[in-house]
Each structure stands twice: as structure tokens, then as C-alpha cells.
Coordinates of C-alpha atoms and ligand atoms in Angstrom, one line a residue:
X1 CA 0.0 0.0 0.0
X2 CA 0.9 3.2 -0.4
X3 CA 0.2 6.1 1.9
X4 CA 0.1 9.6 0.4
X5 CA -0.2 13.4 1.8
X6 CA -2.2 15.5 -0.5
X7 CA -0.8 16.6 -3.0
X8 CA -1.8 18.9 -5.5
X9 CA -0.4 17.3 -8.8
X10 CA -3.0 14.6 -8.4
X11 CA -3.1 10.9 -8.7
X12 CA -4.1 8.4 -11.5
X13 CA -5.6 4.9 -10.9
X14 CA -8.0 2.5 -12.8
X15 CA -10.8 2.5 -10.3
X16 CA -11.1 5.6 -7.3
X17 CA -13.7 4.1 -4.6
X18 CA -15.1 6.5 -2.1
X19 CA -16.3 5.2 1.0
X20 CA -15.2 4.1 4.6
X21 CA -16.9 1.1 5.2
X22 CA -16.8 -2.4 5.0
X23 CA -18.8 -1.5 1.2
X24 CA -15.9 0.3 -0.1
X25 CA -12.9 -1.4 1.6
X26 CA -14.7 -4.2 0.0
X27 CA -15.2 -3.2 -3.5
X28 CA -11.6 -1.5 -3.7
X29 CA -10.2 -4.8 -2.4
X30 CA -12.0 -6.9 -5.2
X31 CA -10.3 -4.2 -8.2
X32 CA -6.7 -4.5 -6.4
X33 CA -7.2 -8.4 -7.0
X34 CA -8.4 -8.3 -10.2
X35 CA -4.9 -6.6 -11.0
X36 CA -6.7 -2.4 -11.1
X37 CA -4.7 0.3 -9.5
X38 CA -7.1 1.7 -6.4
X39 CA -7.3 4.4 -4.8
X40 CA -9.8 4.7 -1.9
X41 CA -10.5 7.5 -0.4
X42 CA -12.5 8.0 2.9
X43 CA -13.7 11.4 4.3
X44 CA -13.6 10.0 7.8
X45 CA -9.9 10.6 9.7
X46 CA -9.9 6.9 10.6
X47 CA -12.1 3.9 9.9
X48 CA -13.9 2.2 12.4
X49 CA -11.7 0.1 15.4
X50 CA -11.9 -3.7 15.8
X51 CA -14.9 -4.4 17.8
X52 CA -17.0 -1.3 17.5
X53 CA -20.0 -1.0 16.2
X54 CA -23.7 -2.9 16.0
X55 CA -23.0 -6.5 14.7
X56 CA -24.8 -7.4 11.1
X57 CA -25.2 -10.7 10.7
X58 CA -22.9 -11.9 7.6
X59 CA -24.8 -14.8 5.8
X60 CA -22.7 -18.5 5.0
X61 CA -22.7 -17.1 0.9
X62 CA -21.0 -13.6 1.6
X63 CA -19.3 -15.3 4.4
X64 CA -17.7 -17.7 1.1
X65 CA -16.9 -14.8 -0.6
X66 CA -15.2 -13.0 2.0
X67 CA -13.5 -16.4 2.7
X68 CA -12.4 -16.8 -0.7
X69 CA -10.0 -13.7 -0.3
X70 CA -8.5 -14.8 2.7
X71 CA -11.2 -12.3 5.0
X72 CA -12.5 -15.0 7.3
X73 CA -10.1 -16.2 10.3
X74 CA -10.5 -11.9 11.8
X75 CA -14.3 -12.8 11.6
X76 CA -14.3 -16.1 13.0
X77 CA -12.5 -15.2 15.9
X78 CA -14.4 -11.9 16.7
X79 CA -17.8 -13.6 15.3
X80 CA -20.9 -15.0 17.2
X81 CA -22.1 -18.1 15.1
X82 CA -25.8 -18.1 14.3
X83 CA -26.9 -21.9 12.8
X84 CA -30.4 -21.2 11.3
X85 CA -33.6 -20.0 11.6
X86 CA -36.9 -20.9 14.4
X87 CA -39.9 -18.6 13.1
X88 CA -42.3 -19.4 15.5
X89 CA -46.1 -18.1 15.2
X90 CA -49.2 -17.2 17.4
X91 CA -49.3 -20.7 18.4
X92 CA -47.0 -23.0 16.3
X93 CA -43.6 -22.8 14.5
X94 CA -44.2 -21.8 11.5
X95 CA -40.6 -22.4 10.3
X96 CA -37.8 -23.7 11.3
X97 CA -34.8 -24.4 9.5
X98 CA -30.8 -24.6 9.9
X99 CA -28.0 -23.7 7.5
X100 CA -26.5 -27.2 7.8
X101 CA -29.5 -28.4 6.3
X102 CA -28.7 -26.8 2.8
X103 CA -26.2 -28.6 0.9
X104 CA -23.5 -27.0 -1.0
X105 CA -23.4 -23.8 1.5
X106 CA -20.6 -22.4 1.7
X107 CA -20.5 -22.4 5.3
X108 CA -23.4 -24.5 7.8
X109 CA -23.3 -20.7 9.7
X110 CA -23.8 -17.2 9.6
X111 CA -21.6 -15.0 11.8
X112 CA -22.8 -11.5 13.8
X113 CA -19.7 -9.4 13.2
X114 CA -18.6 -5.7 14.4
X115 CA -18.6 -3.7 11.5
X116 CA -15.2 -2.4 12.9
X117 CA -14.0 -6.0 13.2
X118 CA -15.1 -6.0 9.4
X119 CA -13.6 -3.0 8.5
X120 CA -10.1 -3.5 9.7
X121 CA -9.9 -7.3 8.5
X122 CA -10.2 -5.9 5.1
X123 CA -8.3 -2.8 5.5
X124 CA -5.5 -4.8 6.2
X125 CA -5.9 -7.0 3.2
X126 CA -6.6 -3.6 1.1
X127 CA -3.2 -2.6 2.9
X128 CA -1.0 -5.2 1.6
X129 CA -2.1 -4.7 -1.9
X130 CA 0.9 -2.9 -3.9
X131 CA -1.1 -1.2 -6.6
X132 CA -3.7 0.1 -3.6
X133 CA -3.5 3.6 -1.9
X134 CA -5.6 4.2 1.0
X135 CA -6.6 8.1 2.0
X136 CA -8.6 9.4 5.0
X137 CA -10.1 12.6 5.6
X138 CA -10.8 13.7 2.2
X139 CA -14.0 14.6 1.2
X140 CA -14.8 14.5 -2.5
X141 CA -16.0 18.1 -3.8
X142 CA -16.3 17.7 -7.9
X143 CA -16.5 15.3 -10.4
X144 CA -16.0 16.0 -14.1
X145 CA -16.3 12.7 -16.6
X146 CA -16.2 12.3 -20.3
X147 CA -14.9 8.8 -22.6
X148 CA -11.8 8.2 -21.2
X149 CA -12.1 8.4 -17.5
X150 CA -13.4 10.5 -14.8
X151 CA -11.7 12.9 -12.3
X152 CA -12.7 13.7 -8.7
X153 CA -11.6 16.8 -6.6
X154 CA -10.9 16.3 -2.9
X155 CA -10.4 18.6 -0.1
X156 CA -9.2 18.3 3.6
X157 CA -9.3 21.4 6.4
X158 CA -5.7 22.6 6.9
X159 CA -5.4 22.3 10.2
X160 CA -5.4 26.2 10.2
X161 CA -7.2 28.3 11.7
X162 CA -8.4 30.4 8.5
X163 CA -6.6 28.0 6.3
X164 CA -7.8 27.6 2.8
X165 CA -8.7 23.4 2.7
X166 CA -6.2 21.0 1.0
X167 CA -7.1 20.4 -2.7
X168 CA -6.3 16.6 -4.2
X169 CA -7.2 15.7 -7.5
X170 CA -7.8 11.7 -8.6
X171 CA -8.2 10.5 -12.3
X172 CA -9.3 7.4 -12.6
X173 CA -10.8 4.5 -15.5
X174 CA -13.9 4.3 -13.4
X175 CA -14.9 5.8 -9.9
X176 CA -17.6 4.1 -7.4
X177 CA -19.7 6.1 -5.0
X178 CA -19.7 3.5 -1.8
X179 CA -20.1 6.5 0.8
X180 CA -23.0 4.9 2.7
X181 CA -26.9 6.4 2.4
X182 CA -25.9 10.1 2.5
X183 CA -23.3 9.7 -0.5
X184 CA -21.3 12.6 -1.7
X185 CA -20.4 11.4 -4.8
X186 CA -23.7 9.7 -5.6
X187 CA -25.3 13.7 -5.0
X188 CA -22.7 15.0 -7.0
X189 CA -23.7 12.9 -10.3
X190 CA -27.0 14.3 -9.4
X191 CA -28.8 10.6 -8.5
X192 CA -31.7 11.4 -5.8
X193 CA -32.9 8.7 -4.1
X194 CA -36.2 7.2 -3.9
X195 CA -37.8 6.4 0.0
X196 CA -40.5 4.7 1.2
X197 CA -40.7 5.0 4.9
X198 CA -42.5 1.9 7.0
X199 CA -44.9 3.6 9.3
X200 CA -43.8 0.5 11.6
X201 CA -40.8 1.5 14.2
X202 CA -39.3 -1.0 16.3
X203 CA -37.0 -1.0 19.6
X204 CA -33.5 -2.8 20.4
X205 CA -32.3 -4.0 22.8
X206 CA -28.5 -5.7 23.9
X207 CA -28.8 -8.1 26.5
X208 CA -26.3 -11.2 27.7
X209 CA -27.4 -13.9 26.2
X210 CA -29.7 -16.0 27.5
X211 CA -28.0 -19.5 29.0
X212 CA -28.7 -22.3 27.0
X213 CA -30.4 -21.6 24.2
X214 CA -29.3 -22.3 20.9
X215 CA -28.4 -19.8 19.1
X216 CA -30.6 -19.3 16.0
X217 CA -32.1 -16.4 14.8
X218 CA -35.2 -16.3 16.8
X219 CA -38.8 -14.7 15.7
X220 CA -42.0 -14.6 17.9
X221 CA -44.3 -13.5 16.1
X222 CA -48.1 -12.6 17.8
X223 CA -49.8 -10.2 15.2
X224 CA -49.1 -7.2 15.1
X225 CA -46.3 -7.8 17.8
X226 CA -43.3 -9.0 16.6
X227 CA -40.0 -9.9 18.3
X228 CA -36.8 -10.7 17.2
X229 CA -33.8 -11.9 18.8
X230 CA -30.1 -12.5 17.2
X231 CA -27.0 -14.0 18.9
X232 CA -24.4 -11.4 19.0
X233 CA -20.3 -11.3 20.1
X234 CA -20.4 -11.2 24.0
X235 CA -21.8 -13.4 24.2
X236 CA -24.8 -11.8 23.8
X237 CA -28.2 -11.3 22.2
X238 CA -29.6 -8.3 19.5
X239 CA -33.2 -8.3 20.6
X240 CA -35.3 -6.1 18.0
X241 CA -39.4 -5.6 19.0
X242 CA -42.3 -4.3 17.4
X243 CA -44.9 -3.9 19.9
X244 CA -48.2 -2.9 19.2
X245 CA -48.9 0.7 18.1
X246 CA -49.9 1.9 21.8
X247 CA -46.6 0.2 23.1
X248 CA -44.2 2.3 22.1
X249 CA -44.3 5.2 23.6
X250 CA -44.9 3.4 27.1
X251 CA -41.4 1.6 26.2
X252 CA -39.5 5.2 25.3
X253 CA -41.1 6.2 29.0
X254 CA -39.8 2.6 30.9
X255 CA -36.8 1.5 29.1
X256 CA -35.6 -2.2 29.4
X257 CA -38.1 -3.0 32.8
X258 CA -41.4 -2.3 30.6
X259 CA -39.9 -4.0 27.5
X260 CA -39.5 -7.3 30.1
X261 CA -43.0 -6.6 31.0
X262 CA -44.2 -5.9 27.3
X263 CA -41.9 -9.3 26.4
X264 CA -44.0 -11.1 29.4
X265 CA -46.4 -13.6 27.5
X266 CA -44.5 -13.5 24.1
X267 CA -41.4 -14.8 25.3
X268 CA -41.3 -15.3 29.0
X269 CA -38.3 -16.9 29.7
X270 CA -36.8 -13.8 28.4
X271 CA -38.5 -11.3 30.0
X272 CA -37.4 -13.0 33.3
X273 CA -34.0 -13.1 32.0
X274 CA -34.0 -9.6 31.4
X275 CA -35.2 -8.8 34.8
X276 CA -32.5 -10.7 36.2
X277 CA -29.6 -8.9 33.8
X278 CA -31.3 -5.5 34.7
X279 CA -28.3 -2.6 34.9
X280 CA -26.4 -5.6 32.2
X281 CA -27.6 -4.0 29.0
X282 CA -28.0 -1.3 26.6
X283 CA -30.6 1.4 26.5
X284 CA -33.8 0.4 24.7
X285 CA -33.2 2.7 21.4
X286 CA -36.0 3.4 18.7
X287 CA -35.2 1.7 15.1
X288 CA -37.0 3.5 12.3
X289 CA -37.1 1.6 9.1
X290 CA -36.9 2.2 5.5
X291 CA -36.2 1.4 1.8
X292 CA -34.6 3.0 -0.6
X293 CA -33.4 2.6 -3.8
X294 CA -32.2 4.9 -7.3
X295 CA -33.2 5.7 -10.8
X296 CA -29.9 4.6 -11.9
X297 CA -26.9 2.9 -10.6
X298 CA -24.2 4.3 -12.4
X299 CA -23.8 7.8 -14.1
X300 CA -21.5 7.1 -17.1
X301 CA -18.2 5.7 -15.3
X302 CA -19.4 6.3 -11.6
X303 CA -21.1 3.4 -10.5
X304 CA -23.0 3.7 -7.3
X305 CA -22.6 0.6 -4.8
X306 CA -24.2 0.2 -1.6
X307 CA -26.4 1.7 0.8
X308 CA -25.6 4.7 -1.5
X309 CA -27.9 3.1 -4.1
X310 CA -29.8 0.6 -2.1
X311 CA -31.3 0.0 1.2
X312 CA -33.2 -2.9 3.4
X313 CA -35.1 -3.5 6.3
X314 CA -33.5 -5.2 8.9
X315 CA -35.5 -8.4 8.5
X316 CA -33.6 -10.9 6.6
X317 CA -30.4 -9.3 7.6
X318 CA -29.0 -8.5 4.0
X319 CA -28.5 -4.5 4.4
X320 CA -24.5 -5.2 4.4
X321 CA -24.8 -8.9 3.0
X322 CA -26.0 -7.4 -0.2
X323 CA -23.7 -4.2 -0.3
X324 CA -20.7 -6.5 -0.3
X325 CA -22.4 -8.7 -2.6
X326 CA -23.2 -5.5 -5.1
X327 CA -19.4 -4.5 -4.6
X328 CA -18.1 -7.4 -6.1
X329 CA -20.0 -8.0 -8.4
X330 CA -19.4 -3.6 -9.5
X331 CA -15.8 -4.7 -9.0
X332 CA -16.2 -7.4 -11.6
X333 CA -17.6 -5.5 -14.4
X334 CA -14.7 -2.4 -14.4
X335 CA -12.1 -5.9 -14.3
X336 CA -14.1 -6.9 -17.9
X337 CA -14.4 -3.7 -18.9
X338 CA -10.6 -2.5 -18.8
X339 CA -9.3 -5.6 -19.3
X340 CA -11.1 -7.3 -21.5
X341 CA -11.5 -4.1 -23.8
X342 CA -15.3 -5.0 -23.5
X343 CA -16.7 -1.5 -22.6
X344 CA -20.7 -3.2 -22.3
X345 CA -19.2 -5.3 -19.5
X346 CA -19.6 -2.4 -16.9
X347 CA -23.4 -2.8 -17.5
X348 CA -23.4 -6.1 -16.0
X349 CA -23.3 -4.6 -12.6
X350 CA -26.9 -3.0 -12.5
X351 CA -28.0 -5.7 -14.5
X352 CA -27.2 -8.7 -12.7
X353 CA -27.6 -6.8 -9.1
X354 CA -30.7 -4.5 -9.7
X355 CA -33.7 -6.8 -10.2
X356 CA -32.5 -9.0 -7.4
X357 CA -32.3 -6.3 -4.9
X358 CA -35.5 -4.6 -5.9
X359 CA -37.0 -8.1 -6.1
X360 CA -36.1 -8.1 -2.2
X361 CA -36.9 -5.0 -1.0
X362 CA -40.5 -5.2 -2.9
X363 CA -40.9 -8.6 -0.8
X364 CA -39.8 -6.7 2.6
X365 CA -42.3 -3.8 1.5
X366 CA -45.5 -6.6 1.8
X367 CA -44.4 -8.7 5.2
X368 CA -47.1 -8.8 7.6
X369 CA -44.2 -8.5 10.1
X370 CA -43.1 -5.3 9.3
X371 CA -47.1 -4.0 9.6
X372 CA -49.8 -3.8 11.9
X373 CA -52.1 -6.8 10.5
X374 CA -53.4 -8.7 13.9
X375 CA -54.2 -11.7 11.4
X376 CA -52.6 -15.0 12.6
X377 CA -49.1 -15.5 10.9
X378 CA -49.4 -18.5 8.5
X379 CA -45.6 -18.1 7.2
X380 CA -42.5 -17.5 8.7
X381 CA -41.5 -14.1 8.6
X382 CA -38.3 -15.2 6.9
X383 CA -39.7 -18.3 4.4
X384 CA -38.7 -15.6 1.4
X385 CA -35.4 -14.7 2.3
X386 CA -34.0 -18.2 3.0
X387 CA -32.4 -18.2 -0.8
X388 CA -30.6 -15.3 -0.1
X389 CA -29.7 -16.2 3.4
X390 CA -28.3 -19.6 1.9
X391 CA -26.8 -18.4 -1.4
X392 CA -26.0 -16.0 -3.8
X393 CA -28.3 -15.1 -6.7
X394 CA -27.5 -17.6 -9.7
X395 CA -26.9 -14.4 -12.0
X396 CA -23.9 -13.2 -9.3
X397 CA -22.7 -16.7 -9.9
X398 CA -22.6 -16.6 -13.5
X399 CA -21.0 -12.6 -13.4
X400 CA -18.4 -13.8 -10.9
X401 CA -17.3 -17.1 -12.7
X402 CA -17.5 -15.1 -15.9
X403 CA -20.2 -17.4 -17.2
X404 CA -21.7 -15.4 -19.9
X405 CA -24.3 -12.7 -18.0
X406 CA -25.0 -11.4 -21.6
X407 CA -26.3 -14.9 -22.7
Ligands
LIG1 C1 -30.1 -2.7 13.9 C2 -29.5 -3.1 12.6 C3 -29.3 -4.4 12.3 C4 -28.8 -4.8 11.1 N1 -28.6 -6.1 10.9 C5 -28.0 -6.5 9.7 C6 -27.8 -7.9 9.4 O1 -28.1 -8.7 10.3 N2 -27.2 -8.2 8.3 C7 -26.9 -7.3 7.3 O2 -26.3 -7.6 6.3 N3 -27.1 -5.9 7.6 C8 -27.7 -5.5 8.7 N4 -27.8 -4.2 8.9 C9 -27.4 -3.2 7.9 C10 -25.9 -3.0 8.0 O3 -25.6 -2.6 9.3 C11 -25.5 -1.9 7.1 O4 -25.9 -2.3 5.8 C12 -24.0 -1.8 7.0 O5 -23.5 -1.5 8.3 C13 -23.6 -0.8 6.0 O6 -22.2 -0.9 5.9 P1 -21.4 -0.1 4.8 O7 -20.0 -0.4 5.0 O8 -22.0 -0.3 3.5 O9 -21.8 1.3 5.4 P2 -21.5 2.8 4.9 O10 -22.7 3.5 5.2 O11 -20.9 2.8 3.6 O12 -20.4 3.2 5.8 C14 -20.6 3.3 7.1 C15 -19.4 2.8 7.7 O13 -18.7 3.9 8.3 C16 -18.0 3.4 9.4 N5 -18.2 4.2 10.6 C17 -19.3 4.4 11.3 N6 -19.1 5.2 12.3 C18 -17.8 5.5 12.3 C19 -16.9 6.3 13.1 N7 -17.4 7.0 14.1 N8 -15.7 6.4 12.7 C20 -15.2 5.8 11.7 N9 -15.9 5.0 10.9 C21 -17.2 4.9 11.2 C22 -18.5 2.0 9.6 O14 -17.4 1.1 9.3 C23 -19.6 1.8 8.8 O15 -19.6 0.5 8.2 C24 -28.4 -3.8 10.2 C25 -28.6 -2.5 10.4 C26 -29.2 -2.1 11.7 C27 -29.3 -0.6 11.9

């Protein structure tokens, strides 16, 4: 790696990825591999530390493509291995089902992960790359494109008092715009996002974990109340609840004592827990949800990637699952278009990665879970995501093994 002070002359790489996260650490990563020059460049002074953060839970198919670039022993060791699914309903379970039981995964777990813990594993990948330079605290001001590439302006406070901002300028083949939801870049190629807001919030919760159980991803699910509860590093438990509408604001009063109470005859065993670990856990904080998505996903050579062009609910867990996923498979079509001198290659990215991710927020958008309907569950809240909990979309297969998306 190479670690630069700004400097005024510029520089030039294939790709320039903008971004701090595990998204664009990712997706820069993926270009250094496939033999690009990178430069990323992140606004924030430093990126996250090992351990911080909330802790997504990374499905067994990112977790194989993570593991197929040597990102998996950091995660393993910091993770909190989650083996399946019990969807249980008003009365019955309504589904119930464990990674193992899916042949061919590509691993019989998922694995709740800091996003710091992320972040640095593949920072230090990104680090050891020779053609990769890595710059913080440079937030991108301009972009100018036309055929043969595209060129960003940077700047950086002084350090001053008064001082007129440090000015960097990158050129680059192709530039990607994975600076989270608010994205810089992706308002500077004038992309506005589309929202649609669930009127539903819900409330979390981090709690030890409760001895003994296994840990699976846990749903309870009593129309219109729904809870949700998620092993996490500690060891410890991510417990997400949608009361009912008159709930709420009693819970923002009571913290975690009236969430035991509210949790009383939908999961008892935990509410007692939680009365016993009472002073052990977080603040109850208010989760409000929604999806969003963009009229395009690239503006000439800037290619959007992310939560700066997509968004999820929480239910599934794919927010980060599919950003990685959309980053390599972004990374893979600048690869065929600069070295393959096949320029409609970089249209493979919204291609194979748009229809799949629309396809799964316009499923989030109708689950009774993530509404008010008091009907009695028939289906586990998660029966539609289990393909993308267990593997990746057959058209990232074919993009990634080079298998002919075009057909
Ligand atoms: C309650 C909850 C549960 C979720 N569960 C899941 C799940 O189970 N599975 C899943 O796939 N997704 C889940 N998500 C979504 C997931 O957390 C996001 O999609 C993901 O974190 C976005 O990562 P990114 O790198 O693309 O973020 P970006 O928005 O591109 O970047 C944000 C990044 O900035 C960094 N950052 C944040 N604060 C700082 C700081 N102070 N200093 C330096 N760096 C910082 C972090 O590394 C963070 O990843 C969940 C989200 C929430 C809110």
C-alpha cells in the first residue's frame, strides 16, 4: 500500500472508490485483486476500530466470498455463530430451519460481526495490496467525466485556523460512489434517491445472552407484535421488538423494565431473564425503518454501490450482505471492462444486481411483520429470504465465474 499526503499534482488509478466502510474497503479490495490500480478515499480521519459497532449478521454465501480472499479467520474469531432459523407463530412454528441443512453452502453458519471487526480485516488485506493507496479525511468536492475516465476533486481542512482546505485531485478509469446512504459522490452525479418509509418502528435491545439456548435467529411473532432476537459477540443477544402501536411510547417512558413486562407472555423466559440482567444491558433505542433505492446505478463511469444506491429493512439481515455482494460484483464488471476491452461489461453490474435487490426490498415492503395486521401468521416471517440467506443469486454466480451474464 501506499500512503500519500495530498498533493496537489494529483493521482491516476483504474478505479477511485469512495467510501469508509466495509462497502468500499470491500469493493476497492476486489479491483486491487483483479490486477486495477485503487485508490480509496475516505472522508472520515480513521475507519472504524476492531470491535465497534452494532454486529450485522454476515450470511454463509458472503461469508464464502469473504472467505475466498483470505477475509474469514478476523471474523471467525471476533464472530458469534448463528446456525439457522426458528420462526415461531401465534401458536405454532411456522418455520424452522438450519443452515446445515442446505447442501453446498458455503458455510453450515452465519456469523454476527462488528462492522469495525469487518472494517479493519479488510483494511489490512486492502493494505498489503501494492497497486492500492488508502486516504482518510478527504472529502470528495467535484467530479467531471467524459470517454476516457473520470476525475474527482478532494479537499481536507488545513489544520489552520483560517486556512484555505487541502485540494487533491484523482483520475481514474472508473470511480464508485460507496459512501453509505448520505453519498457525496452519488449527489454530486445528481442521483436522488427514492424512499418509502414503514410507518412501523421497532426498539433494540443488547442483552447477555440467555443461557442455553441455541443460538438461531429467533422470531416470535403474535400479530401485530413481533419480536426478534439475534445472537451477537459477548456473548450476547440483539433483541429487536415491534410492539403494538400503543406500546411504544410506554417503552421510550420505561426502558428495558417495561420492555420485560411488554416481552411477558411472548417470550417469558426472556422477559425473566431480562429482569434478572437488569443494569447488564443497553438502553432500549428506537429503530425506524426504510427502503430506498435509485433511478440509476451508475452515471456514465461512476457506478454507485451500496447503501448509497440501495437500502433494506432489517428483517432478513441482508443491508450489508447485499452491499458487499453489489461490490463485487461492481468490481467485476470495471475488471471486464478495462481488461477485456469490453466497454458493455460495466453494464453487467446494474444488471445482474438490480432486479435481485428490488426483487427483495418489494418482498420486505409486503411482510405482515413489518405491519400492523393482527391476522394470525401462516408463514415464517423469513420463508422468502432463506435463498438469499443460503446463497448467492445464480446471475452473481454466473457474473463472478464469468459465465456469460449477456447470454
Ligand atoms: C439494527 C440493525 C441491524 C442490522 N442487521 C443487519 C444484518 O443482520 N445483516 C446485514 O447484512 N445488515 C444488517 N444491517 C445493515 C448494516 O448494518 C449496514 O448495511 C452496514 O453497516 C452498512 O455498511 P457499509 O460499509 O456499506 O456502510 P456505509 O454507510 O458505507 O459506511 C458506514 C461505515 O462507516 C463506518 N463508521 C461508522 N461510524 C464510524 C466512526 N465513528 N468512525 C469511523 N468509521 C465509522 C463503519 O465502518 C460503517 O460500516 C443492520 C442495520 C441495523 C441498523
Amino acid at each position: 500500500m501506499t500512503t500519500c499526503e495530498p498533493d496537489p499534482t494529483g493521482l491516476e488509478a483504474d478505479v477511485c472508490v469512495v467510501g469508509s466502510g466495509a462497502t468500499a474497503l470491500y469493493g476497492a479490495l476486489r479491483s486491487a485483486r483483479a490486477g486495477q490500480s485503487v485508490v480509496l478515499v475516505s472522508s472520515r480521519p480513521e475507519f472504524e476500530a476492531a470491535g465497534a459497532g452494532i454486529s450485522p449478521l454476515l450470511a454463509p454465501p458472503t461469508l464464502g466470498l469473504l472467505a475466498a480472499d483470505g477475509i474469514e479467520d478476523a471474523l471467525t474469531e471476533a464472530g458469534q455463530r448463528v446456525l439457522g432459523v426458528d420462526d415461531h407463530g401465534t401458536t405454532t412454528m411456522l418455520s424452522s430451519w438450519r443452515y446445515a441443512d442446505h447442501p453446498g453452502i458455503a458455510r453450515p453458519y452465519g456469523l454476527t460481526v462488528p462492522t469495525g471487526t469487518t472494517v479493519q480485516a479488510l483494511l489490512a488485506a486492502l493494505r498489503a495490496e501494492p497497486r492500492a493507496t488508502v486516504l482518510t479525511g478527504e472529502s470528495v468536492v467535484a467530479v467531471e467525466q467524459d470517454e476516457a475516465g473520470v476525475r474527482l476533486g478532494f479537499e481536507r481542512p488545513s489544520g489552520r485556523a483560517g486556512g484555505a482546505p487541502l485540494r487533491r485531485r484523482v483520475t481514474a478509469r472508473y470511480a464508485v460512489a460507496a459512501d453509505g446512504r448520505q453519498s457525496a459522490l452519488r449527489e454530486l452525479v445528481g442521483v436522488r434517491l427514492e424512499v418509502s418509509a414503514f410507518d412501523r418502528p421497532a426498539w433494540l435491545l443488547v442483552a447477555p445472552a440467555v443461557p442455553g439456548r441455541e443460538p438461531v435467529l429467533l422470531v416470535r411473532h403474535q400479530a401485530p407484535r413481533a419480536l426478534f432476537t439475534i445472537p451477537t459477540p459477548g456473548p450476547s443477544i440483539a433483541l429487536v421488538w415491534s410492539p403494538d402501536r400503543d406500546q411504544g411510547e410506554q417503552l421510550e417512558q420505561g426502558g428495558p423494565a417495561t420492555l420485560a413486562e411488554q416481552l411477558g407472555d411472548v417470550d417469558p423466559e426472556l422477559s425473566e431473564w431480562l429482569v434478572a440482567v437488569a443494569g447488564r444491558t443497553s438502553p432500549v433505542m428506537r429503530l425506524g425503518f426504510s427502503l430506498w433505492r435509485a433511478p440509476a446505478w451508475r452515471v456514465g463511469r461512476v457506478l454507485l454501490v451500496g447503501e448509497s444506491v440501495h437500502g433494506l429493512h432489517t428483517l432478513g439481515g441482508q443491508g450489508l450482505n447485499q452491499s458487499l455482494q453489489s461490490a463485487a460484483s461492481a468490481a467485476r464488471a470495471m475488471a471486464d471492462a478495462l481488461t477485456l476491452g469490453d466497454s458493455g461489461a460495466i453494464d453487467d453490474y446494474e444488471r445482474v444486481r438490480r432486479p435481485h435487490v428490488e426483487r427483495l426490498q418489494d418482498l420486505q415492503w409486503n411482510l405482515q411483520a413489518l405491519g400492523y395486521d393482527t391476522t394470525p401468521p401462516v408463514k415464517g416471517a423469513h420463508e422468502d429470504f432463506i435463498d438469499v440467506m443460503t446463497s448467492l443469486h445464480p446471475e452473481l454466480v454466473a457474473q463472478l465465474e464469468g459465465s456469460g451474464v449477456r447470454g
